[in-house]
Amino acid sequence: MFAKAFRVKSNTAIKGSDRRKLRADVTAAFPTLGTDQASELVPGKEELNIVKLYAHRGDAVTVAPVAIGVAAMSTSEMLTSGLKGRGFSVLHTYEDHLWQSGDRSSPPFIAPLTPDPPDVSEEQDDMRRLTLEGKEENGEDQQMCGEKTLPEASEDPGIGGLNPDPADSKTLQEQMDELLQQCFLHALKCRVKKTDLPLLTSTFLGSHVFSCCPEGRQLDIKKSSYKKLSKFLQQMQQEQIIQVKELSKGVESIVAVDWKHPRITSFVIPEPSPTSQTIQEGSREQPYHPPDIKPLYCVPASMSLLFQESGHKKGSVLEGSEVRMIIINYAKKNDLVDADNKNLVHLDPILCDCILEKSEQHTVMKLPWDNLLTRCLEKLQPAYQVTFPGQEPIVKKGKICPIDITLAQRACNKKVTVVRNLEAYGLDPCTVAAKLQQRCQASTTVTPDPGTKDSLQVQIQGNQVHHLGRLLLEEYQLPRKHIQGLEKAPKPGKKK
């Protein structure tokens, strides 16, 4: 019945009265079940839904099932016939479309049945090898009982060999569940501190959980059995690892963490990947370290006379400390320090021409040291030096452009976050985009930056300035003064 895709009509939580009726129906159908066993099958408080659907042939069906089938013969008849022939007509089975629409959990292990006579060990071995093969013949779903020898079973890719690889046997959903659990425990053990609490669940996910994801893997909660972060955190709260509260309407926060919980204390932090936090530089990959950015000063033609005595000429690039020493030595060498007040410097014609405005040249005769040095630095042309670890310093004229973060409006009045000038700081825009996509769970694109030659810009859906700021400041450890636009982050409690 569910060998092909079906259409869901409705999916609603079961009412309390329907839940009690279902438990009564189960008890009536299976009189040998006790009250506890019936309550376990139909729990009183756990989530239970009624799904109304149409099968691919148009049959209207209501389900909350594990498996549905009709036996074609009794157990004794199966054993008497040597487990040959048609044994079951299965309407729903493990891994069909109905199973895929649920949480995709594995069925429990059930011990093989034994016939009434005790001396039938050979038949018991046959029973252990019983497999069900689904066939769809003449528009009807049938399930056949057959037997496979051990060599045949080992060759069947659906059953697996004698030593199956556990990782290969796990579904994508099971792997995503394990990854989510690993990142959750890693974040609590290494990143979240008591002083961080209360911590918004969205911040916990974006800034802590995603950053604990191993290199080369991507955490997608939608592909896990939980589907939503809130449902996963509820499960963790039931295990008494954390405590979650809604401190403001519609906004949940983690308010407490049991760091002595066995699951946290026994968690082993995975070894970091050798390629973690790497950027592409030419044909080789190196661990990223923020560049050393040093402001420099370039001597213009108008100030060349002041610096020529120290061996510098027009275009010479100097550090701030070198400029100060040159000015101090020039003043002392030319006996310009005021004899009565050592804090004042007399201005000779060269200093007047270099640092004074035209309107001041006949009125200002001397200046304090700090004023003199400040004016001199302001008259020099700006430059800067960028040094990446293991590389020769790069000197450029002008001021270094900061990483620019802006918000823009797109179609349907949607906001996007745009970040530019990452390359100046040795950051690969594609790598940054991949990290942001994982942290923000939002689509990212890398496009040419308009108005530049070989620069790229990264665009992320929504206002992601908060996540972007954490990435640049905490992970890449860039100075805040080189990042422009961090104030555009959404204010707490407001919709992004």
Tab-separated table of C-alpha atoms in Angstrom:
chain	number	residue	atom	x	y	z
A	1	MET	CA	0.000	0.000	0.000
A	2	PHE	CA	2.859	2.373	0.784
A	3	ALA	CA	5.359	1.154	-1.774
A	4	LYS	CA	4.769	4.412	-3.641
A	5	ALA	CA	4.443	8.009	-2.482
A	6	PHE	CA	1.165	9.049	-0.846
A	7	ARG	CA	-0.637	12.350	-0.215
A	8	VAL	CA	-1.261	13.644	3.311
A	9	LYS	CA	-4.740	15.088	3.920
A	10	SER	CA	-4.230	16.159	7.546
A	11	ASN	CA	-1.786	15.708	10.415
A	12	THR	CA	-3.177	16.667	13.835
A	13	ALA	CA	-2.347	15.905	17.444
A	14	ILE	CA	-4.599	13.235	18.949
A	15	LYS	CA	-7.206	14.363	21.453
A	16	GLY	CA	-7.261	13.007	24.985
A	17	SER	CA	-10.542	11.177	24.378
A	18	ASP	CA	-9.228	9.652	21.151
A	19	ARG	CA	-6.057	8.623	22.948
A	20	ARG	CA	-8.087	6.795	25.618
A	21	LYS	CA	-10.263	5.163	22.947
A	22	LEU	CA	-7.177	4.001	21.050
A	23	ARG	CA	-5.734	2.503	24.249
A	24	ALA	CA	-9.035	0.716	24.878
A	25	ASP	CA	-9.075	-0.642	21.312
A	26	VAL	CA	-5.504	-1.951	21.716
A	27	THR	CA	-6.421	-3.628	25.012
A	28	ALA	CA	-9.508	-5.218	23.403
A	29	ALA	CA	-7.530	-6.460	20.404
A	30	PHE	CA	-4.730	-7.874	22.587
A	31	PRO	CA	-6.308	-9.168	25.824
A	32	THR	CA	-3.003	-10.577	27.079
A	33	LEU	CA	-1.503	-7.087	27.353
A	34	GLY	CA	-1.404	-5.614	30.827
A	35	THR	CA	-2.340	-2.043	31.702
A	36	ASP	CA	1.311	-0.951	31.811
A	37	GLN	CA	2.073	-2.458	28.419
A	38	ALA	CA	-0.985	-0.822	26.850
A	39	SER	CA	0.039	2.539	28.341
A	40	GLU	CA	3.526	2.067	26.931
A	41	LEU	CA	2.144	1.452	23.455
A	42	VAL	CA	-0.231	4.423	23.704
A	43	PRO	CA	1.481	6.878	26.104
A	44	GLY	CA	-0.536	9.444	27.975
A	45	LYS	CA	1.569	12.574	27.427
A	46	GLU	CA	4.074	12.009	24.638
A	47	GLU	CA	3.394	13.475	21.206
A	48	LEU	CA	0.973	11.327	19.183
A	49	ASN	CA	-0.541	12.419	15.897
A	50	ILE	CA	-3.377	11.195	13.675
A	51	VAL	CA	-2.411	11.310	10.022
A	52	LYS	CA	-5.133	11.053	7.390
A	53	LEU	CA	-3.763	10.288	3.958
A	54	TYR	CA	-4.525	8.937	0.529
A	55	ALA	CA	-2.434	6.001	-0.730
A	56	HIS	CA	-1.159	6.004	-4.300
A	57	ARG	CA	-4.224	4.000	-5.399
A	58	GLY	CA	-6.598	6.502	-3.778
A	59	ASP	CA	-7.358	4.523	-0.595
A	60	ALA	CA	-8.201	6.808	2.365
A	61	VAL	CA	-6.210	5.655	5.411
A	62	THR	CA	-5.876	6.839	9.025
A	63	VAL	CA	-2.582	5.761	10.723
A	64	ALA	CA	-0.191	6.001	13.968
A	65	PRO	CA	1.477	2.774	13.066
A	66	VAL	CA	4.731	0.857	13.344
A	67	ALA	CA	3.807	-1.842	10.814
A	68	ILE	CA	0.631	-3.090	9.167
A	69	GLY	CA	0.188	-6.541	7.652
A	70	VAL	CA	-2.157	-9.494	7.272
A	71	ALA	CA	-0.917	-13.022	7.935
A	72	ALA	CA	-1.897	-15.522	5.222
A	73	MET	CA	-1.413	-18.488	7.591
A	74	SER	CA	-0.848	-19.192	11.257
A	75	THR	CA	2.567	-19.672	12.857
A	76	SER	CA	2.171	-23.452	13.016
A	77	GLU	CA	1.160	-23.557	9.353
A	78	MET	CA	4.236	-21.523	8.446
A	79	LEU	CA	6.522	-23.961	10.220
A	80	THR	CA	4.685	-27.009	8.860
A	81	SER	CA	5.044	-25.739	5.280
A	82	GLY	CA	8.777	-25.315	5.739
A	83	LEU	CA	8.456	-21.518	5.578
A	84	LYS	CA	7.680	-21.650	1.881
A	85	GLY	CA	4.924	-19.917	0.002
A	86	ARG	CA	2.972	-16.767	0.683
A	87	GLY	CA	3.199	-15.873	4.358
A	88	PHE	CA	2.122	-12.242	4.675
A	89	SER	CA	0.354	-9.522	2.759
A	90	VAL	CA	2.109	-6.432	4.079
A	91	LEU	CA	0.433	-3.071	3.669
A	92	HIS	CA	3.163	-1.022	5.385
A	93	THR	CA	6.713	-2.079	6.143
A	94	TYR	CA	10.041	-0.766	7.356
A	95	GLU	CA	11.608	1.893	5.078
A	96	ASP	CA	8.587	2.364	2.802
A	97	HIS	CA	7.113	5.814	2.056
A	98	LEU	CA	4.993	5.817	5.207
A	99	TRP	CA	8.094	5.127	7.334
A	100	GLN	CA	9.983	7.898	5.547
A	101	SER	CA	7.273	10.406	6.474
A	102	GLY	CA	7.770	9.774	10.193
A	103	ASP	CA	10.835	9.928	12.437
A	104	ARG	CA	12.507	7.064	10.493
A	105	SER	CA	13.351	5.137	13.627
A	106	SER	CA	14.413	1.503	13.508
A	107	PRO	CA	11.976	-1.217	14.651
A	108	PRO	CA	12.647	-2.974	17.971
A	109	PHE	CA	14.284	-6.394	18.028
A	110	ILE	CA	11.806	-9.222	18.475
A	111	ALA	CA	12.982	-12.722	19.323
A	112	PRO	CA	12.084	-15.420	16.743
A	113	LEU	CA	8.923	-17.414	17.275
A	114	THR	CA	9.123	-21.071	18.376
A	115	PRO	CA	6.612	-23.794	17.526
A	116	ASP	CA	4.710	-25.722	20.164
A	117	PRO	CA	6.873	-28.883	19.914
A	118	PRO	CA	10.198	-28.198	21.682
A	119	ASP	CA	12.428	-30.344	19.463
A	120	VAL	CA	12.537	-28.403	16.253
A	121	SER	CA	15.916	-26.677	16.361
A	122	GLU	CA	16.357	-26.965	12.628
A	123	GLU	CA	13.047	-25.223	12.035
A	124	GLN	CA	14.037	-22.513	14.513
A	125	ASP	CA	17.164	-21.860	12.471
A	126	ASP	CA	14.993	-21.541	9.409
A	127	MET	CA	12.765	-19.102	11.288
A	128	ARG	CA	15.765	-16.895	12.108
A	129	ARG	CA	16.490	-16.690	8.398
A	130	LEU	CA	12.940	-15.690	7.584
A	131	THR	CA	12.831	-12.564	5.415
A	132	LEU	CA	10.014	-10.738	3.813
A	133	GLU	CA	10.274	-9.774	0.184
A	134	GLY	CA	7.835	-7.130	-0.998
A	135	LYS	CA	6.343	-7.576	-4.444
A	136	GLU	CA	3.737	-5.640	-6.293
A	137	GLU	CA	1.907	-7.888	-8.717
A	138	ASN	CA	-1.208	-7.063	-10.741
A	139	GLY	CA	-1.672	-3.801	-8.781
A	140	GLU	CA	-1.656	-5.572	-5.370
A	141	ASP	CA	1.027	-5.331	-2.698
A	142	GLN	CA	2.035	-8.768	-1.480
A	143	GLN	CA	4.709	-9.870	0.972
A	144	MET	CA	6.355	-13.226	0.404
A	145	CYS	CA	7.920	-15.454	3.005
A	146	GLY	CA	11.066	-17.154	1.751
A	147	GLU	CA	14.304	-18.501	3.131
A	148	LYS	CA	17.850	-17.423	2.449
A	149	THR	CA	20.959	-19.270	3.429
A	150	LEU	CA	23.670	-17.347	5.232
A	151	PRO	CA	25.833	-16.855	2.111
A	152	GLU	CA	22.808	-15.505	0.226
A	153	ALA	CA	21.992	-13.111	3.046
A	154	SER	CA	25.553	-11.791	3.123
A	155	GLU	CA	25.370	-10.968	-0.572
A	156	ASP	CA	22.060	-9.095	-0.221
A	157	PRO	CA	22.912	-5.361	-0.004
A	158	GLY	CA	19.648	-4.708	1.807
A	159	ILE	CA	20.588	-7.060	4.637
A	160	GLY	CA	24.336	-6.538	4.872
A	161	GLY	CA	27.308	-8.871	5.203
A	162	LEU	CA	28.739	-10.667	8.195
A	163	ASN	CA	30.657	-7.580	9.327
A	164	PRO	CA	28.642	-4.556	8.189
A	165	ASP	CA	30.092	-1.102	8.650
A	166	PRO	CA	27.977	0.641	11.319
A	167	ALA	CA	28.460	4.035	9.655
A	168	ASP	CA	27.222	2.724	6.312
A	169	SER	CA	24.103	1.263	7.908
A	170	LYS	CA	23.052	4.588	9.449
A	171	THR	CA	20.573	6.756	7.610
A	172	LEU	CA	21.241	10.423	6.911
A	173	GLN	CA	18.775	11.308	9.654
A	174	GLU	CA	20.576	9.125	12.215
A	175	GLN	CA	23.925	10.640	11.242
A	176	MET	CA	22.500	14.158	11.580
A	177	ASP	CA	21.072	13.277	15.017
A	178	GLU	CA	24.510	12.118	16.157
A	179	LEU	CA	26.175	15.242	14.771
A	180	LEU	CA	23.629	17.477	16.530
A	181	GLN	CA	24.202	15.684	19.844
A	182	GLN	CA	27.985	15.969	19.416
A	183	CYS	CA	27.922	19.695	18.621
A	184	PHE	CA	25.469	20.336	21.490
A	185	LEU	CA	27.656	18.620	24.102
A	186	HIS	CA	30.850	20.122	22.663
A	187	ALA	CA	29.366	23.620	22.901
A	188	LEU	CA	28.254	23.147	26.519
A	189	LYS	CA	31.585	21.649	27.576
A	190	CYS	CA	33.927	24.114	25.866
A	191	ARG	CA	32.148	27.308	24.849
A	192	VAL	CA	29.235	28.181	27.119
A	193	LYS	CA	30.106	29.597	30.540
A	194	LYS	CA	27.927	30.213	33.562
A	195	THR	CA	28.307	33.951	33.042
A	196	ASP	CA	26.731	33.582	29.569
A	197	LEU	CA	23.394	32.502	31.069
A	198	PRO	CA	20.615	33.225	30.367
A	199	LEU	CA	21.527	32.547	26.726
A	200	LEU	CA	19.137	32.986	23.818
A	201	THR	CA	18.588	29.644	22.095
A	202	SER	CA	19.151	31.307	18.717
A	203	THR	CA	22.492	32.698	19.910
A	204	PHE	CA	23.413	29.334	21.373
A	205	LEU	CA	22.789	27.673	18.015
A	206	GLY	CA	24.415	30.258	15.780
A	207	SER	CA	27.442	31.210	17.877
A	208	HIS	CA	28.238	28.003	19.750
A	209	VAL	CA	26.659	24.854	18.284
A	210	PHE	CA	27.427	25.538	14.616
A	211	SER	CA	30.992	26.570	15.413
A	212	CYS	CA	31.575	23.117	16.993
A	213	CYS	CA	30.676	21.334	13.750
A	214	PRO	CA	33.690	19.320	12.455
A	215	GLU	CA	35.494	20.598	9.377
A	216	GLY	CA	33.985	19.233	6.190
A	217	ARG	CA	30.542	18.537	7.691
A	218	GLN	CA	27.433	20.711	7.810
A	219	LEU	CA	24.849	20.580	10.570
A	220	ASP	CA	21.272	20.835	9.287
A	221	ILE	CA	18.662	20.430	12.025
A	222	LYS	CA	15.898	20.123	9.439
A	223	LYS	CA	17.452	16.840	8.277
A	224	SER	CA	17.497	15.417	11.814
A	225	SER	CA	14.604	13.591	13.449
A	226	TYR	CA	13.956	16.661	15.621
A	227	LYS	CA	13.360	19.016	12.645
A	228	LYS	CA	13.419	22.057	14.958
A	229	LEU	CA	15.864	23.338	17.574
A	230	SER	CA	13.071	23.821	20.130
A	231	LYS	CA	12.098	20.152	19.940
A	232	PHE	CA	15.709	19.050	20.409
A	233	LEU	CA	16.192	21.357	23.393
A	234	GLN	CA	12.990	19.991	24.950
A	235	GLN	CA	14.503	16.518	24.737
A	236	MET	CA	17.724	17.749	26.352
A	237	GLN	CA	15.644	19.383	29.082
A	238	GLN	CA	13.841	16.089	29.718
A	239	GLU	CA	17.276	14.509	30.187
A	240	GLN	CA	17.962	17.300	32.738
A	241	ILE	CA	21.044	18.554	30.902
A	242	ILE	CA	19.684	22.076	30.450
A	243	GLN	CA	16.740	24.178	31.539
A	244	VAL	CA	14.914	26.299	28.966
A	245	LYS	CA	12.458	29.115	29.755
A	246	GLU	CA	10.540	31.681	27.758
A	247	LEU	CA	11.832	34.861	29.413
A	248	SER	CA	9.944	37.054	26.943
A	249	LYS	CA	7.000	36.276	24.710
A	250	GLY	CA	8.043	33.956	21.905
A	251	VAL	CA	11.768	34.060	22.841
A	252	GLU	CA	13.312	31.071	24.618
A	253	SER	CA	16.569	31.113	26.555
A	254	ILE	CA	18.775	28.537	28.230
A	255	VAL	CA	18.716	29.556	31.892
A	256	ALA	CA	20.627	26.676	33.504
A	257	VAL	CA	23.111	23.950	32.542
A	258	ASP	CA	24.056	20.894	34.593
A	259	TRP	CA	27.768	20.760	33.801
A	260	LYS	CA	28.088	17.746	36.125
A	261	HIS	CA	25.659	15.724	34.029
A	262	PRO	CA	27.256	12.390	32.994
A	263	ARG	CA	26.700	13.100	29.306
A	264	ILE	CA	28.728	16.321	29.538
A	265	THR	CA	31.473	15.003	31.803
A	266	SER	CA	31.927	11.826	29.739
A	267	PHE	CA	31.937	13.667	26.409
A	268	VAL	CA	35.307	13.451	24.661
A	269	ILE	CA	36.193	16.522	22.622
A	270	PRO	CA	37.010	15.420	19.051
A	271	GLU	CA	40.458	16.138	17.707
A	272	PRO	CA	40.475	19.295	15.541
A	273	SER	CA	40.949	18.789	11.843
A	274	PRO	CA	44.401	19.832	10.558
A	275	THR	CA	42.646	21.882	7.894
A	276	SER	CA	40.424	23.704	10.385
A	277	GLN	CA	40.133	27.452	9.888
A	278	THR	CA	42.172	27.497	6.722
A	279	ILE	CA	42.167	29.890	3.850
A	280	GLN	CA	43.379	29.378	0.338
A	281	GLU	CA	46.542	31.324	-0.428
A	282	GLY	CA	47.865	30.557	-3.872
A	283	SER	CA	48.255	26.810	-4.197
A	284	ARG	CA	48.702	26.009	-0.496
A	285	GLU	CA	46.547	26.139	2.602
A	286	GLN	CA	47.736	27.711	5.847
A	287	PRO	CA	46.058	28.180	9.232
A	288	TYR	CA	44.485	31.617	9.348
A	289	HIS	CA	45.985	34.243	11.612
A	290	PRO	CA	44.898	37.882	11.547
A	291	PRO	CA	47.357	40.165	9.759
A	292	ASP	CA	49.505	42.689	11.582
A	293	ILE	CA	48.334	46.085	10.321
A	294	LYS	CA	50.654	49.023	11.025
A	295	PRO	CA	49.951	52.664	10.065
A	296	LEU	CA	52.761	54.380	8.180
A	297	TYR	CA	53.481	57.897	6.921
A	298	CYS	CA	54.762	58.968	3.509
A	299	VAL	CA	56.847	62.150	3.073
A	300	PRO	CA	55.221	64.585	0.563
A	301	ALA	CA	57.145	67.101	-1.525
A	302	SER	CA	56.000	69.972	0.719
A	303	MET	CA	57.826	68.440	3.720
A	304	SER	CA	60.930	67.073	2.032
A	305	LEU	CA	63.170	69.893	3.423
A	306	LEU	CA	62.249	68.921	6.990
A	307	PHE	CA	63.260	65.277	6.467
A	308	GLN	CA	66.242	65.597	4.140
A	309	GLU	CA	68.674	66.220	7.021
A	310	SER	CA	67.826	62.747	8.377
A	311	GLY	CA	68.473	61.124	4.986
A	312	HIS	CA	64.844	60.840	3.831
A	313	LYS	CA	63.360	62.267	0.670
A	314	LYS	CA	60.022	62.641	-1.071
A	315	GLY	CA	58.118	59.325	-1.040
A	316	SER	CA	59.979	57.854	1.951
A	317	VAL	CA	57.741	55.688	4.158
A	318	LEU	CA	58.197	56.019	7.929
A	319	GLU	CA	56.644	54.693	11.106
A	320	GLY	CA	55.131	57.099	13.624
A	321	SER	CA	57.976	56.564	16.093
A	322	GLU	CA	60.543	57.380	13.386
A	323	VAL	CA	58.736	60.635	12.534
A	324	ARG	CA	58.775	61.694	16.197
A	325	MET	CA	62.504	61.000	16.578
A	326	ILE	CA	63.288	62.932	13.378
A	327	ILE	CA	61.323	65.993	14.586
A	328	ILE	CA	62.869	65.875	18.072
A	329	ASN	CA	66.419	65.556	16.676
A	330	TYR	CA	65.776	68.369	14.183
A	331	ALA	CA	64.580	70.721	16.954
A	332	LYS	CA	67.519	69.920	19.240
A	333	LYS	CA	70.101	70.060	16.457
A	334	ASN	CA	68.889	73.498	15.350
A	335	ASP	CA	68.593	74.760	18.944
A	336	LEU	CA	64.832	75.348	18.674
A	337	VAL	CA	63.855	74.220	22.197
A	338	ASP	CA	62.800	77.217	24.303
A	339	ALA	CA	65.359	77.942	27.037
A	340	ASP	CA	62.749	79.079	29.565
A	341	ASN	CA	60.161	76.403	28.879
A	342	LYS	CA	61.463	73.053	27.631
A	343	ASN	CA	57.945	72.104	26.566
A	344	LEU	CA	57.921	74.753	23.806
A	345	VAL	CA	59.657	74.657	20.413
A	346	HIS	CA	60.504	77.730	18.337
A	347	LEU	CA	59.461	77.470	14.717
A	348	ASP	CA	62.150	78.154	12.122
A	349	PRO	CA	61.267	78.963	8.467
A	350	ILE	CA	61.311	75.263	7.461
A	351	LEU	CA	58.902	74.238	10.252
A	352	CYS	CA	56.687	77.212	9.477
A	353	ASP	CA	56.437	76.239	5.807
A	354	CYS	CA	55.813	72.549	6.612
A	355	ILE	CA	53.227	72.590	9.375
A	356	LEU	CA	51.599	76.033	9.633
A	357	GLU	CA	48.684	77.367	7.650
A	358	LYS	CA	49.347	80.546	5.647
A	359	SER	CA	47.277	82.618	8.063
A	360	GLU	CA	49.414	81.394	10.988
A	361	GLN	CA	52.884	81.948	9.581
A	362	HIS	CA	53.219	85.489	10.956
A	363	THR	CA	51.353	84.953	14.232
A	364	VAL	CA	52.479	81.532	15.567
A	365	MET	CA	56.107	81.631	16.646
A	366	LYS	CA	56.352	78.524	18.835
A	367	LEU	CA	54.336	75.394	19.662
A	368	PRO	CA	54.224	72.774	22.456
A	369	TRP	CA	55.895	69.451	21.638
A	370	ASP	CA	52.668	67.464	21.401
A	371	ASN	CA	51.020	70.040	19.149
A	372	LEU	CA	54.085	70.171	16.914
A	373	LEU	CA	54.263	66.393	16.530
A	374	THR	CA	50.502	66.074	15.917
A	375	ARG	CA	50.550	68.733	13.206
A	376	CYS	CA	53.520	67.074	11.542
A	377	LEU	CA	51.833	63.655	11.415
A	378	GLU	CA	48.668	65.229	9.994
A	379	LYS	CA	50.625	66.842	7.159
A	380	LEU	CA	52.242	63.561	6.106
A	381	GLN	CA	50.475	61.312	3.611
A	382	PRO	CA	48.896	58.139	5.090
A	383	ALA	CA	50.157	54.646	4.254
A	384	TYR	CA	49.979	51.246	5.885
A	385	GLN	CA	51.804	47.943	6.136
A	386	VAL	CA	50.068	44.548	6.201
A	387	THR	CA	52.050	41.517	7.348
A	388	PHE	CA	50.686	37.983	7.199
A	389	PRO	CA	52.531	35.270	9.181
A	390	GLY	CA	55.344	33.769	7.143
A	391	GLN	CA	55.114	36.377	4.376
A	392	GLU	CA	56.948	39.553	3.429
A	393	PRO	CA	55.256	42.787	4.581
A	394	ILE	CA	53.057	44.566	2.036
A	395	VAL	CA	53.251	48.382	2.038
A	396	LYS	CA	50.522	50.436	0.364
A	397	LYS	CA	49.781	54.131	0.207
A	398	GLY	CA	46.535	55.568	1.530
A	399	LYS	CA	44.375	54.332	4.405
A	400	ILE	CA	43.384	50.666	4.661
A	401	CYS	CA	39.697	50.235	3.896
A	402	PRO	CA	37.793	48.513	6.730
A	403	ILE	CA	35.631	45.448	6.212
A	404	ASP	CA	32.326	47.048	5.271
A	405	ILE	CA	29.026	45.545	6.499
A	406	THR	CA	25.818	46.990	5.087
A	407	LEU	CA	22.117	46.095	4.944
A	408	ALA	CA	20.207	46.230	1.668
A	409	GLN	CA	16.623	45.730	0.541
A	410	ARG	CA	15.813	43.150	-2.080
A	411	ALA	CA	12.612	41.936	-3.747
A	412	CYS	CA	9.512	41.614	-1.548
A	413	ASN	CA	11.082	44.022	0.981
A	414	LYS	CA	13.503	41.356	2.201
A	415	LYS	CA	16.700	42.387	3.958
A	416	VAL	CA	20.115	41.028	3.074
A	417	THR	CA	23.489	41.524	4.743
A	418	VAL	CA	26.378	42.443	2.436
A	419	VAL	CA	30.041	42.317	3.473
A	420	ARG	CA	32.882	43.711	1.355
A	421	ASN	CA	36.679	44.080	1.385
A	422	LEU	CA	37.429	40.727	3.008
A	423	GLU	CA	40.416	40.104	0.721
A	424	ALA	CA	42.362	43.038	2.197
A	425	TYR	CA	42.556	41.075	5.453
A	426	GLY	CA	43.487	37.760	3.833
A	427	LEU	CA	39.982	36.291	4.079
A	428	ASP	CA	38.576	34.189	1.242
A	429	PRO	CA	34.982	35.363	0.553
A	430	CYS	CA	33.915	31.820	-0.412
A	431	THR	CA	35.196	30.419	2.894
A	432	VAL	CA	33.459	33.174	4.864
A	433	ALA	CA	30.227	32.558	2.928
A	434	ALA	CA	30.332	28.826	3.744
A	435	LYS	CA	30.840	29.510	7.454
A	436	LEU	CA	28.015	32.051	7.525
A	437	GLN	CA	25.651	29.694	5.720
A	438	GLN	CA	26.300	27.071	8.393
A	439	ARG	CA	25.975	29.449	11.337
A	440	CYS	CA	22.993	31.453	10.139
A	441	GLN	CA	21.181	28.604	8.361
A	442	ALA	CA	20.510	31.079	5.544
A	443	SER	CA	21.439	31.134	1.879
A	444	THR	CA	24.620	32.976	0.892
A	445	THR	CA	25.988	34.126	-2.446
A	446	VAL	CA	29.383	35.425	-3.577
A	447	THR	CA	29.313	38.008	-6.371
A	448	PRO	CA	31.710	40.613	-7.854
A	449	ASP	CA	31.796	43.820	-5.833
A	450	PRO	CA	30.441	46.657	-8.028
A	451	GLY	CA	32.944	49.462	-8.600
A	452	THR	CA	36.024	47.301	-7.964
A	453	LYS	CA	38.220	45.279	-10.292
A	454	ASP	CA	38.965	41.934	-8.641
A	455	SER	CA	37.077	42.144	-5.336
A	456	LEU	CA	34.148	39.939	-4.255
A	457	GLN	CA	31.269	40.580	-1.876
A	458	VAL	CA	29.304	38.098	0.279
A	459	GLN	CA	25.539	38.404	0.588
A	460	ILE	CA	23.495	36.620	3.309
A	461	GLN	CA	19.731	36.549	3.618
A	462	GLY	CA	18.349	38.521	6.569
A	463	ASN	CA	20.068	40.761	9.103
A	464	GLN	CA	23.057	38.600	10.060
A	465	VAL	CA	25.336	41.377	11.367
A	466	HIS	CA	25.407	39.775	14.827
A	467	HIS	CA	26.676	36.415	13.507
A	468	LEU	CA	29.062	38.135	11.116
A	469	GLY	CA	30.517	40.247	13.899
A	470	ARG	CA	31.122	37.210	16.095
A	471	LEU	CA	32.818	35.410	13.215
A	472	LEU	CA	35.165	38.293	12.423
A	473	LEU	CA	35.913	39.359	16.008
A	474	GLU	CA	36.052	36.029	17.846
A	475	GLU	CA	37.070	33.417	15.298
A	476	TYR	CA	39.195	35.492	12.931
A	477	GLN	CA	40.299	37.833	15.770
A	478	LEU	CA	40.274	40.979	13.665
A	479	PRO	CA	40.458	44.327	15.507
A	480	ARG	CA	37.082	46.028	15.878
A	481	LYS	CA	38.477	49.293	14.460
A	482	HIS	CA	38.911	47.563	11.081
A	483	ILE	CA	35.243	46.484	10.859
A	484	GLN	CA	32.619	49.001	9.802
A	485	GLY	CA	28.860	48.461	10.294
A	486	LEU	CA	28.680	46.331	13.451
A	487	GLU	CA	26.194	48.800	14.926
A	488	LYS	CA	23.611	47.591	12.371
A	489	ALA	CA	23.037	44.342	14.304
A	490	PRO	CA	19.386	43.829	15.346
A	491	LYS	CA	18.544	44.971	18.839
A	492	PRO	CA	17.546	42.232	21.358
A	493	GLY	CA	13.868	41.419	21.299
A	494	LYS	CA	13.276	42.872	17.859
A	495	LYS	CA	12.557	40.841	14.778
A	496	LYS	CA	15.519	40.397	12.491
